[in-house]
XYZ file of C-alpha atoms in Angstrom:
343
model
C 72.409 -73.607 16.665
C 71.026 -73.631 13.141
C 68.959 -76.282 11.479
C 68.541 -76.794 7.671
C 65.861 -78.680 6.058
C 66.689 -80.197 2.776
C 63.737 -80.838 0.682
C 63.696 -82.551 -2.980
C 61.025 -81.672 -5.757
C 60.307 -82.537 -9.349
C 62.958 -79.981 -10.388
C 65.439 -80.027 -7.871
C 66.291 -78.928 -4.044
C 65.166 -76.507 -1.548
C 66.873 -75.651 1.591
C 65.576 -73.575 4.596
C 67.417 -72.644 7.439
C 66.141 -71.542 10.613
C 67.299 -70.249 14.227
C 67.000 -72.974 16.754
C 66.024 -70.306 19.461
C 63.466 -68.357 17.514
C 62.375 -70.507 14.780
C 62.804 -67.463 12.770
C 64.109 -68.169 8.856
C 67.676 -66.810 8.097
C 68.523 -68.504 4.853
C 66.517 -70.297 2.120
C 67.684 -71.382 -1.197
C 66.605 -73.309 -4.353
C 68.906 -75.418 -6.443
C 67.973 -77.099 -9.758
C 68.956 -80.959 -10.303
C 71.971 -79.974 -12.258
C 73.603 -77.785 -9.192
C 74.130 -80.265 -6.523
C 77.972 -79.582 -6.254
C 77.128 -75.790 -5.834
C 74.254 -76.822 -3.393
C 77.092 -78.743 -1.512
C 79.267 -75.737 -1.535
C 76.122 -73.804 -0.165
C 75.470 -76.125 2.766
C 79.125 -76.245 3.910
C 79.473 -72.396 3.864
C 76.654 -71.921 6.068
C 78.520 -72.294 9.376
C 81.138 -69.776 8.202
C 78.506 -67.298 7.048
C 76.591 -67.373 9.904
C 78.864 -68.249 12.658
C 76.965 -70.696 14.318
C 76.637 -74.558 14.016
C 74.331 -76.165 11.286
C 72.575 -79.401 11.391
C 71.002 -80.337 8.262
C 67.972 -82.459 8.096
C 66.392 -84.778 5.509
C 63.540 -86.957 5.528
C 63.531 -90.915 4.416
C 62.509 -90.392 1.287
C 65.630 -88.531 0.304
C 68.625 -90.837 0.171
C 70.579 -88.448 -2.118
C 72.626 -85.994 -0.103
C 73.559 -87.452 3.170
C 76.472 -89.397 2.389
C 78.180 -86.334 0.846
C 77.540 -84.179 3.682
C 78.655 -86.662 6.518
C 81.762 -87.554 4.490
C 82.457 -83.722 4.792
C 82.108 -83.761 8.370
C 78.287 -81.902 8.482
C 76.019 -83.040 11.218
C 73.152 -84.520 9.497
C 69.687 -85.956 10.865
C 66.766 -87.639 9.568
C 63.184 -86.897 10.365
C 60.695 -89.947 9.830
C 57.296 -89.819 8.731
C 55.493 -89.761 11.906
C 57.275 -86.637 12.799
C 56.248 -84.708 10.072
C 53.291 -83.669 7.535
C 52.063 -85.653 4.881
C 54.772 -84.851 1.611
C 53.285 -84.213 -1.926
C 52.750 -86.544 -4.409
C 56.392 -86.064 -5.773
C 58.269 -84.360 -3.088
C 59.398 -84.684 0.216
C 58.035 -82.875 3.452
C 58.950 -79.203 2.765
C 62.024 -77.538 4.053
C 60.860 -75.445 6.664
C 58.878 -78.656 8.243
C 62.353 -80.425 8.183
C 64.009 -77.753 9.959
C 61.292 -77.285 12.515
C 61.375 -80.817 13.056
C 64.879 -80.598 14.634
C 63.921 -77.566 16.772
C 60.897 -79.262 18.387
C 62.736 -82.073 19.330
C 66.229 -82.948 18.127
C 66.428 -86.296 20.204
C 63.753 -87.665 18.173
C 65.631 -87.595 14.623
C 68.158 -89.827 13.804
C 71.621 -88.731 13.531
C 73.313 -90.175 10.443
C 77.025 -91.340 10.157
C 78.897 -92.592 7.280
C 79.261 -96.204 8.468
C 75.439 -96.657 8.313
C 74.184 -94.352 5.962
C 70.837 -92.961 5.521
C 68.918 -95.838 7.337
C 71.078 -95.083 10.507
C 68.597 -96.477 13.423
C 66.295 -98.622 10.820
C 68.596 -101.035 9.506
C 66.715 -103.558 11.814
C 63.355 -102.770 10.029
C 65.170 -102.911 6.371
C 66.373 -106.514 7.382
C 62.873 -107.558 8.496
C 61.230 -106.262 5.651
C 63.562 -108.165 3.549
C 63.091 -111.184 5.773
C 59.391 -110.929 5.319
C 59.589 -111.015 1.737
C 62.143 -114.072 1.271
C 59.453 -116.430 0.283
C 57.705 -113.814 -2.189
C 61.088 -113.089 -3.740
C 62.063 -116.891 -4.346
C 58.285 -117.231 -5.829
C 58.974 -114.207 -8.261
C 62.202 -115.094 -9.045
C 61.246 -118.364 -10.330
C 58.478 -116.836 -12.417
C 61.221 -114.141 -14.031
C 59.934 -111.143 -12.009
C 62.814 -110.822 -9.673
C 66.546 -111.547 -10.225
C 69.573 -111.577 -7.656
C 72.116 -113.473 -10.057
C 72.491 -115.119 -13.315
C 72.950 -118.653 -13.993
C 75.931 -120.254 -12.574
C 77.083 -122.253 -15.660
C 78.458 -119.443 -17.425
C 81.323 -117.513 -16.442
C 79.615 -114.227 -16.653
C 79.560 -111.369 -14.199
C 77.281 -108.263 -14.383
C 78.883 -105.174 -12.794
C 75.989 -102.459 -11.499
C 76.305 -98.791 -10.393
C 73.714 -97.209 -8.330
C 72.608 -93.475 -7.271
C 74.053 -91.794 -10.482
C 74.663 -89.662 -12.637
C 77.174 -87.568 -10.770
C 78.800 -84.771 -12.158
C 82.250 -85.708 -10.497
C 82.066 -89.541 -10.518
C 80.014 -90.841 -13.485
C 82.194 -89.789 -16.156
C 85.311 -91.355 -14.299
C 83.411 -94.730 -14.422
C 82.572 -94.539 -17.986
C 86.092 -93.598 -19.029
C 87.317 -96.836 -17.034
C 84.786 -98.971 -18.711
C 85.602 -97.526 -22.323
C 89.408 -98.347 -21.352
C 88.702 -101.975 -20.918
C 85.782 -102.227 -23.285
C 83.429 -103.602 -20.780
C 79.830 -102.920 -20.293
C 77.827 -102.417 -17.328
C 74.420 -101.376 -15.841
C 73.420 -98.133 -14.108
C 70.496 -97.841 -11.984
C 69.812 -94.368 -12.243
C 68.198 -91.747 -9.777
C 65.490 -89.807 -11.466
C 66.272 -86.448 -10.173
C 69.859 -86.595 -11.006
C 69.265 -88.048 -14.499
C 66.839 -84.927 -15.206
C 69.760 -82.745 -14.288
C 72.483 -84.641 -16.282
C 70.688 -85.747 -19.319
C 74.235 -85.511 -21.329
C 75.621 -88.368 -18.886
C 72.451 -90.524 -19.629
C 73.154 -90.024 -23.053
C 76.858 -91.117 -22.626
C 75.999 -94.343 -20.796
C 73.446 -95.229 -23.585
C 75.735 -94.317 -26.304
C 78.338 -96.388 -24.927
C 76.340 -99.605 -24.825
C 75.411 -99.432 -21.261
C 72.070 -100.445 -20.168
C 70.225 -98.262 -17.808
C 67.675 -99.284 -15.056
C 65.174 -97.223 -12.631
C 66.478 -96.327 -9.060
C 63.237 -94.123 -8.115
C 63.244 -90.556 -8.472
C 64.820 -89.616 -4.921
C 66.057 -92.746 -3.330
C 63.295 -93.391 -0.703
C 62.812 -96.003 1.848
C 60.207 -97.781 -0.191
C 58.171 -99.255 2.900
C 57.197 -95.501 3.797
C 55.728 -95.047 0.659
C 52.380 -96.228 -0.986
C 51.708 -98.083 -3.966
C 50.870 -94.784 -5.657
C 53.867 -92.905 -4.340
C 55.962 -95.778 -5.817
C 54.457 -95.777 -8.887
C 54.757 -92.118 -9.381
C 58.647 -92.495 -8.344
C 59.293 -95.142 -11.180
C 57.262 -93.350 -13.579
C 58.675 -89.832 -13.388
C 62.330 -91.651 -13.347
C 61.310 -93.434 -16.551
C 60.695 -90.050 -18.528
C 64.483 -89.199 -18.156
C 65.843 -92.865 -19.389
C 66.230 -94.291 -22.775
C 63.518 -97.220 -23.338
C 64.644 -100.605 -22.608
C 64.028 -103.630 -25.242
C 60.395 -103.144 -26.667
C 58.164 -105.616 -24.751
C 60.731 -106.200 -21.855
C 59.648 -105.140 -18.433
C 61.581 -102.248 -17.041
C 64.598 -102.958 -15.138
C 64.105 -101.799 -11.390
C 66.331 -101.806 -8.245
C 65.037 -100.832 -4.788
C 66.932 -98.308 -2.983
C 68.865 -100.017 -0.149
C 67.253 -103.383 -1.326
C 64.413 -102.169 0.725
C 61.235 -104.481 0.189
C 58.503 -106.341 1.699
C 56.324 -109.165 0.048
C 53.589 -106.338 -0.799
C 56.007 -104.196 -2.438
C 57.562 -107.269 -4.590
C 53.687 -107.605 -5.452
C 53.482 -103.982 -6.576
C 56.633 -104.021 -8.653
C 55.240 -106.878 -10.717
C 51.810 -104.782 -11.143
C 54.159 -101.649 -12.278
C 55.465 -104.092 -14.968
C 59.226 -104.079 -13.532
C 62.012 -106.819 -13.241
C 63.287 -106.223 -9.670
C 67.160 -106.472 -9.665
C 68.880 -107.241 -6.540
C 72.636 -108.465 -6.190
C 74.864 -111.046 -4.622
C 78.131 -109.251 -4.075
C 78.106 -106.102 -2.016
C 81.658 -104.440 -1.107
C 79.763 -101.656 0.571
C 81.574 -99.424 -1.123
C 79.085 -96.556 -0.274
C 80.481 -96.602 3.423
C 84.103 -95.762 1.892
C 85.613 -98.995 3.480
C 88.999 -98.331 1.480
C 89.806 -99.125 -1.984
C 91.738 -102.241 -1.103
C 88.770 -103.446 0.857
C 86.254 -102.847 -2.192
C 88.800 -104.584 -4.197
C 89.072 -107.750 -2.239
C 85.436 -108.172 -1.234
C 84.515 -108.257 -4.790
C 87.149 -110.582 -5.977
C 86.652 -113.039 -3.034
C 82.928 -113.171 -3.341
C 82.012 -113.053 -7.058
C 81.665 -116.144 -8.987
C 79.654 -117.303 -12.185
C 76.298 -115.286 -12.658
C 77.205 -112.633 -9.764
C 75.499 -109.435 -9.990
C 78.009 -106.823 -8.059
C 76.679 -103.907 -6.579
C 78.804 -100.445 -6.656
C 78.035 -96.860 -6.580
C 78.812 -93.966 -8.969
C 76.539 -91.323 -7.069
C 74.929 -90.633 -3.703
C 78.056 -89.489 -2.052
C 82.171 -89.518 -2.307
C 82.692 -92.043 -4.731
C 86.757 -91.749 -5.335
C 87.141 -94.970 -3.484
C 84.881 -96.759 -5.911
C 86.578 -95.153 -9.083
C 89.874 -96.197 -7.850
C 89.101 -99.758 -7.008
C 87.151 -100.295 -10.546
C 90.343 -100.929 -12.848
C 91.431 -103.558 -10.244
C 88.273 -105.133 -9.985
C 87.825 -105.379 -13.679
C 91.618 -106.679 -14.186
C 90.999 -109.322 -11.350
C 87.916 -110.588 -13.005
C 89.162 -110.675 -16.410
C 92.046 -112.842 -15.222
C 89.714 -115.184 -14.037
C 88.404 -115.645 -17.051
C 85.097 -114.115 -16.429
C 83.279 -112.060 -19.053
C 81.521 -108.668 -17.808
C 77.934 -108.317 -19.337
C 74.976 -106.464 -18.632
C 72.007 -107.452 -16.488
C 70.063 -108.414 -19.805
C 72.682 -110.586 -21.129
C 73.470 -112.146 -17.663
C 69.641 -113.262 -17.469
C 69.207 -114.098 -20.831
C 68.458 -117.989 -20.948
């Protein structure tokens, strides 16, 4: 058995593959942020090159790559912070440490699947944090620091897309939006934004609104306030500035939050944007299911959560024209988050 650790950095990714028996390194490669498709080709070819099964290891600060790998049938595991050495200020645990964590005790790692995603085995923890934050969320919503929907008195709906930009799917989403002449809000992952500035420019030039979705899509409860601040600040450097004087729009990965995290986000001068319609398109339930869930659940003021990155988004792309047509047929106007929440 071979174990491959995948780490992220301020510029891209690094993969270290070790022999499960000896612990020796058998392969090591670095990829720039723009080379994510080439990285997935490399990972998919490891088994054939080395003629042995390969398991890939990520940590909870990296929610950007497992979706593509699990969809391709690869074995992917997550090593959690208590199993790893401390990470750098802007980076995950290093690739050899991730690989060695699997060699030391693979049963302690969570094996990921496409139905539960990066947080397989920690979804109860996610839900507990959201429940604990409910009172703080209500108070911050009343104060204008948090939003999960717009006013229910106007037939407006905001389509939002997370985890991009992606070199295959974001352009297709932009073409569909252009065809129907509707705007959307994109919550971008900083590492991928840094690798695809041309897609960021296309979004901005087309009149779409861009928000911050962290640098590496981490599970926020595993990070300190300073680490969250670093993720947000580094991502902001690769996104166009919003309205002068307006707080930056921020969406927490997975919607992960606690009352403390929501308070930190206020201190960081962001508006936390959640949602009230989620078709779980990231789990690839089927195009018809994605369309049906959105059209059944959306109502005046809704914020719809979709994805243009983070995995195979072909079903989302196929569903999008039907979603747009269905909402327009119901006399909804599709707007950006700032328009939806404007008094």
